[in-house]
PDB file of C-alpha atoms in Angstrom:
ATOM      1  CA  MET A   1      12.290  14.559  -9.024  1.00 44.00           C
ATOM      2  CA  SER A   2      11.062  11.310 -10.507  1.00 48.00           C
ATOM      3  CA  GLY A   3       8.237  11.055 -13.017  1.00 49.00           C
ATOM      4  CA  GLU A   4       5.709  10.105 -10.331  1.00 48.00           C
ATOM      5  CA  GLU A   5       6.605  13.127  -8.208  1.00 48.00           C
ATOM      6  CA  ASP A   6       6.327  15.434 -11.228  1.00 47.00           C
ATOM      7  CA  ALA A   7       2.847  14.130 -12.004  1.00 46.00           C
ATOM      8  CA  MET A   8       1.804  14.417  -8.356  1.00 47.00           C
ATOM      9  CA  ALA A   9       3.135  17.983  -8.159  1.00 45.00           C
ATOM     10  CA  ALA A  10       1.266  18.872 -11.351  1.00 44.00           C
ATOM     11  CA  GLU A  11      -2.075  17.432 -10.195  1.00 49.00           C
ATOM     12  CA  THR A  12      -2.053  18.381  -6.502  1.00 46.00           C
ATOM     13  CA  PRO A  13      -2.385  22.193  -6.844  1.00 43.00           C
ATOM     14  CA  ALA A  14      -5.302  21.863  -9.290  1.00 43.00           C
ATOM     15  CA  ALA A  15      -7.278  19.860  -6.747  1.00 45.00           C
ATOM     16  CA  LEU A  16      -6.438  22.208  -3.870  1.00 46.00           C
ATOM     17  CA  LEU A  17      -7.457  25.541  -5.407  1.00 48.00           C
ATOM     18  CA  GLY A  18     -10.058  26.152  -2.753  1.00 49.00           C
ATOM     19  CA  GLU A  19     -13.125  24.476  -4.212  1.00 55.00           C
ATOM     20  CA  LYS A  20     -14.775  21.707  -2.222  1.00 69.00           C
ATOM     21  CA  MET A  21     -13.015  18.444  -2.990  1.00 74.00           C
ATOM     22  CA  ASP A  22     -15.163  15.379  -3.707  1.00 75.00           C
ATOM     23  CA  ALA A  23     -14.428  11.943  -2.258  1.00 77.00           C
ATOM     24  CA  ASN A  24     -12.780  10.586  -5.430  1.00 78.00           C
ATOM     25  CA  ALA A  25     -10.380  13.520  -5.731  1.00 82.00           C
ATOM     26  CA  ALA A  26      -9.532  13.200  -2.042  1.00 82.00           C
ATOM     27  CA  LEU A  27      -9.004   9.448  -2.437  1.00 83.00           C
ATOM     28  CA  GLN A  28      -6.668  10.027  -5.372  1.00 80.00           C
ATOM     29  CA  LEU A  29      -4.528  12.473  -3.388  1.00 84.00           C
ATOM     30  CA  VAL A  30      -4.488  10.221  -0.310  1.00 84.00           C
ATOM     31  CA  LEU A  31      -3.407   7.206  -2.395  1.00 84.00           C
ATOM     32  CA  ARG A  32      -0.609   9.184  -4.039  1.00 84.00           C
ATOM     33  CA  LYS A  33       0.611  10.524  -0.683  1.00 84.00           C
ATOM     34  CA  SER A  34       0.456   7.024   0.802  1.00 83.00           C
ATOM     35  CA  LEU A  35       2.365   5.621  -2.189  1.00 82.00           C
ATOM     36  CA  ALA A  36       5.084   8.226  -1.686  1.00 82.00           C
ATOM     37  CA  HIS A  37       5.417   7.135   1.958  1.00 80.00           C
ATOM     38  CA  GLY A  38       5.411   3.419   1.131  1.00 83.00           C
ATOM     39  CA  GLY A  39       2.076   2.792   2.815  1.00 82.00           C
ATOM     40  CA  LEU A  40       0.160   0.941   0.085  1.00 84.00           C
ATOM     41  CA  ALA A  41      -0.524  -2.785  -0.260  1.00 86.00           C
ATOM     42  CA  ILE A  42      -1.458  -3.463  -3.881  1.00 86.00           C
ATOM     43  CA  GLY A  43      -3.273  -6.595  -5.025  1.00 84.00           C
ATOM     44  CA  LEU A  44      -5.225  -9.308  -3.247  1.00 86.00           C
ATOM     45  CA  HIS A  45      -2.278 -11.106  -1.629  1.00 89.00           C
ATOM     46  CA  GLU A  46      -0.675  -7.983  -0.108  1.00 88.00           C
ATOM     47  CA  ALA A  47      -4.073  -6.542   0.832  1.00 87.00           C
ATOM     48  CA  ALA A  48      -5.167  -9.718   2.635  1.00 89.00           C
ATOM     49  CA  LYS A  49      -1.879  -9.842   4.549  1.00 89.00           C
ATOM     50  CA  ALA A  50      -2.197  -6.188   5.607  1.00 89.00           C
ATOM     51  CA  ILE A  51      -5.812  -6.625   6.725  1.00 88.00           C
ATOM     52  CA  GLU A  52      -5.020  -9.827   8.656  1.00 88.00           C
ATOM     53  CA  LYS A  53      -2.126  -8.109  10.465  1.00 89.00           C
ATOM     54  CA  HIS A  54      -4.490  -5.268  11.492  1.00 87.00           C
ATOM     55  CA  ALA A  55      -2.239  -2.812   9.642  1.00 84.00           C
ATOM     56  CA  ALA A  56      -4.952  -1.710   7.189  1.00 84.00           C
ATOM     57  CA  GLN A  57      -6.641   1.654   7.661  1.00 84.00           C
ATOM     58  CA  LEU A  58      -8.587   1.801   4.400  1.00 87.00           C
ATOM     59  CA  CYS A  59      -9.381  -0.657   1.616  1.00 90.00           C
ATOM     60  CA  VAL A  60     -10.309   0.436  -1.914  1.00 89.00           C
ATOM     61  CA  LEU A  61     -12.044  -2.047  -4.211  1.00 88.00           C
ATOM     62  CA  ALA A  62     -12.786  -1.676  -7.933  1.00 87.00           C
ATOM     63  CA  GLU A  63     -16.454  -2.194  -8.834  1.00 85.00           C
ATOM     64  CA  ASP A  64     -15.635  -3.683 -12.237  1.00 84.00           C
ATOM     65  CA  CYS A  65     -13.804  -6.658 -10.741  1.00 81.00           C
ATOM     66  CA  ASP A  66     -15.082  -9.722 -12.609  1.00 84.00           C
ATOM     67  CA  GLN A  67     -14.204 -12.268  -9.891  1.00 85.00           C
ATOM     68  CA  PRO A  68     -17.117 -12.574  -7.429  1.00 87.00           C
ATOM     69  CA  ASP A  69     -15.015 -14.643  -5.000  1.00 88.00           C
ATOM     70  CA  TYR A  70     -12.371 -11.889  -4.951  1.00 87.00           C
ATOM     71  CA  VAL A  71     -14.948  -9.236  -4.080  1.00 88.00           C
ATOM     72  CA  LYS A  72     -16.591 -11.478  -1.474  1.00 90.00           C
ATOM     73  CA  LEU A  73     -13.230 -12.203   0.210  1.00 88.00           C
ATOM     74  CA  VAL A  74     -12.175  -8.563   0.380  1.00 87.00           C
ATOM     75  CA  LYS A  75     -15.561  -7.442   1.735  1.00 89.00           C
ATOM     76  CA  ALA A  76     -15.548 -10.231   4.343  1.00 90.00           C
ATOM     77  CA  LEU A  77     -11.999  -9.441   5.495  1.00 89.00           C
ATOM     78  CA  CYS A  78     -12.847  -5.753   5.829  1.00 88.00           C
ATOM     79  CA  ALA A  79     -16.012  -6.527   7.783  1.00 89.00           C
ATOM     80  CA  ASP A  80     -14.228  -8.978  10.118  1.00 90.00           C
ATOM     81  CA  HIS A  81     -11.360  -6.589  10.888  1.00 89.00           C
ATOM     82  CA  ASN A  82     -13.358  -3.317  10.954  1.00 87.00           C
ATOM     83  CA  VAL A  83     -11.527  -1.785   7.998  1.00 87.00           C
ATOM     84  CA  ASN A  84     -13.219   1.016   6.047  1.00 86.00           C
ATOM     85  CA  LEU A  85     -14.087  -0.071   2.507  1.00 88.00           C
ATOM     86  CA  MET A  86     -14.497   2.271  -0.453  1.00 87.00           C
ATOM     87  CA  THR A  87     -15.324   1.348  -4.019  1.00 87.00           C
ATOM     88  CA  ILE A  88     -14.412   3.111  -7.238  1.00 87.00           C
ATOM     89  CA  ALA A  89     -15.724   2.445 -10.719  1.00 85.00           C
ATOM     90  CA  ALA A  90     -12.705   1.184 -12.696  1.00 84.00           C
ATOM     91  CA  ALA A  91      -9.721  -1.038 -11.958  1.00 82.00           C
ATOM     92  CA  LYS A  92      -7.604   0.923 -14.459  1.00 83.00           C
ATOM     93  CA  THR A  93      -8.290   4.128 -12.519  1.00 83.00           C
ATOM     94  CA  LEU A  94      -7.337   2.451  -9.249  1.00 83.00           C
ATOM     95  CA  GLY A  95      -4.165   1.087 -10.846  1.00 83.00           C
ATOM     96  CA  GLU A  96      -3.215   4.554 -12.073  1.00 79.00           C
ATOM     97  CA  TRP A  97      -3.839   6.106  -8.652  1.00 77.00           C
ATOM     98  CA  ALA A  98      -1.783   3.353  -6.996  1.00 79.00           C
ATOM     99  CA  GLY A  99       1.193   4.046  -9.267  1.00 75.00           C
ATOM    100  CA  LEU A 100       0.889   1.023 -11.560  1.00 72.00           C
ATOM    101  CA  CYS A 101       1.682   3.011 -14.688  1.00 69.00           C
ATOM    102  CA  LYS A 102       4.403   4.912 -16.503  1.00 72.00           C
ATOM    103  CA  ILE A 103       4.280   8.700 -16.560  1.00 74.00           C
ATOM    104  CA  ASP A 104       5.345  10.239 -19.887  1.00 71.00           C
ATOM    105  CA  SER A 105       7.159  13.551 -20.381  1.00 75.00           C
ATOM    106  CA  GLU A 106       3.852  15.445 -20.535  1.00 75.00           C
ATOM    107  CA  GLY A 107       2.743  14.057 -17.158  1.00 70.00           C
ATOM    108  CA  LYS A 108       0.111  11.710 -18.587  1.00 75.00           C
ATOM    109  CA  ALA A 109      -0.225   8.094 -17.458  1.00 69.00           C
ATOM    110  CA  ARG A 110       0.789   5.464 -20.007  1.00 70.00           C
ATOM    111  CA  LYS A 111       0.707   1.662 -19.842  1.00 82.00           C
ATOM    112  CA  VAL A 112      -1.755   1.636 -16.961  1.00 74.00           C
ATOM    113  CA  VAL A 113      -2.177  -1.740 -15.256  1.00 75.00           C
ATOM    114  CA  GLY A 114      -5.532  -2.469 -13.664  1.00 79.00           C
ATOM    115  CA  CYS A 115      -5.737  -3.193  -9.950  1.00 82.00           C
ATOM    116  CA  SER A 116      -8.822  -4.479  -8.170  1.00 84.00           C
ATOM    117  CA  CYS A 117      -7.770  -3.927  -4.570  1.00 89.00           C
ATOM    118  CA  VAL A 118      -5.522  -1.482  -2.719  1.00 89.00           C
ATOM    119  CA  VAL A 119      -5.063  -1.193   1.041  1.00 90.00           C
ATOM    120  CA  VAL A 120      -3.716   1.928   2.743  1.00 87.00           C
ATOM    121  CA  LYS A 121      -1.479   0.980   5.667  1.00 85.00           C
ATOM    122  CA  ASP A 122       0.018   4.435   6.246  1.00 81.00           C
ATOM    123  CA  TYR A 123      -1.639   7.675   5.150  1.00 79.00           C
ATOM    124  CA  GLY A 124       1.642   9.572   5.231  1.00 77.00           C
ATOM    125  CA  GLU A 125       1.054  13.204   6.118  1.00 78.00           C
ATOM    126  CA  GLU A 126      -2.093  14.874   7.435  1.00 80.00           C
ATOM    127  CA  THR A 127      -3.615  16.694   4.458  1.00 80.00           C
ATOM    128  CA  GLU A 128      -6.903  18.373   3.633  1.00 80.00           C
ATOM    129  CA  ALA A 129      -7.657  15.451   1.301  1.00 78.00           C
ATOM    130  CA  LEU A 130      -7.269  13.019   4.196  1.00 79.00           C
ATOM    131  CA  HIS A 131      -9.742  15.018   6.302  1.00 80.00           C
ATOM    132  CA  VAL A 132     -12.249  15.130   3.407  1.00 79.00           C
ATOM    133  CA  LEU A 133     -11.887  11.367   2.936  1.00 79.00           C
ATOM    134  CA  GLN A 134     -12.328  10.648   6.659  1.00 78.00           C
ATOM    135  CA  GLU A 135     -15.481  12.793   6.753  1.00 81.00           C
ATOM    136  CA  HIS A 136     -16.810  10.895   3.728  1.00 79.00           C
ATOM    137  CA  LEU A 137     -16.107   7.554   5.431  1.00 78.00           C
ATOM    138  CA  LYS A 138     -17.881   8.677   8.629  1.00 80.00           C
ATOM    139  CA  SER A 139     -20.973   9.717   6.715  1.00 80.00           C
ATOM    140  CA  HIS A 140     -21.240   6.433   4.772  1.00 72.00           C
TER     141      HIS A 140
END
């Protein structure tokens, strides 16, 4: 197993112990599963291409993005192409969840690169986290 798979295996059971999963925990698991299946478009260029090709199923935008034009473009593309848009607080967190980091021997993320936009093109497998996330998207 690679370092990413070890970290995913270590974090997944803790989130699935039976307690109700919140939207952020579900999003984290969905992004990791999508990354494992090669279904993520990371960054503005890849995200815009995926949305324009109607391949995007979900777009995640970091709230702390300091480029107003960037945020405006992503929101407009999502609105035009009927893509669900979620926001999270920090770009570093989104970068970690999208796999833009090194995982050390203890399973902790090191050298995390920030990422302002991630698009999910393929969810991978049907999981409980995916169902929680879809319910959250329907209610908002």
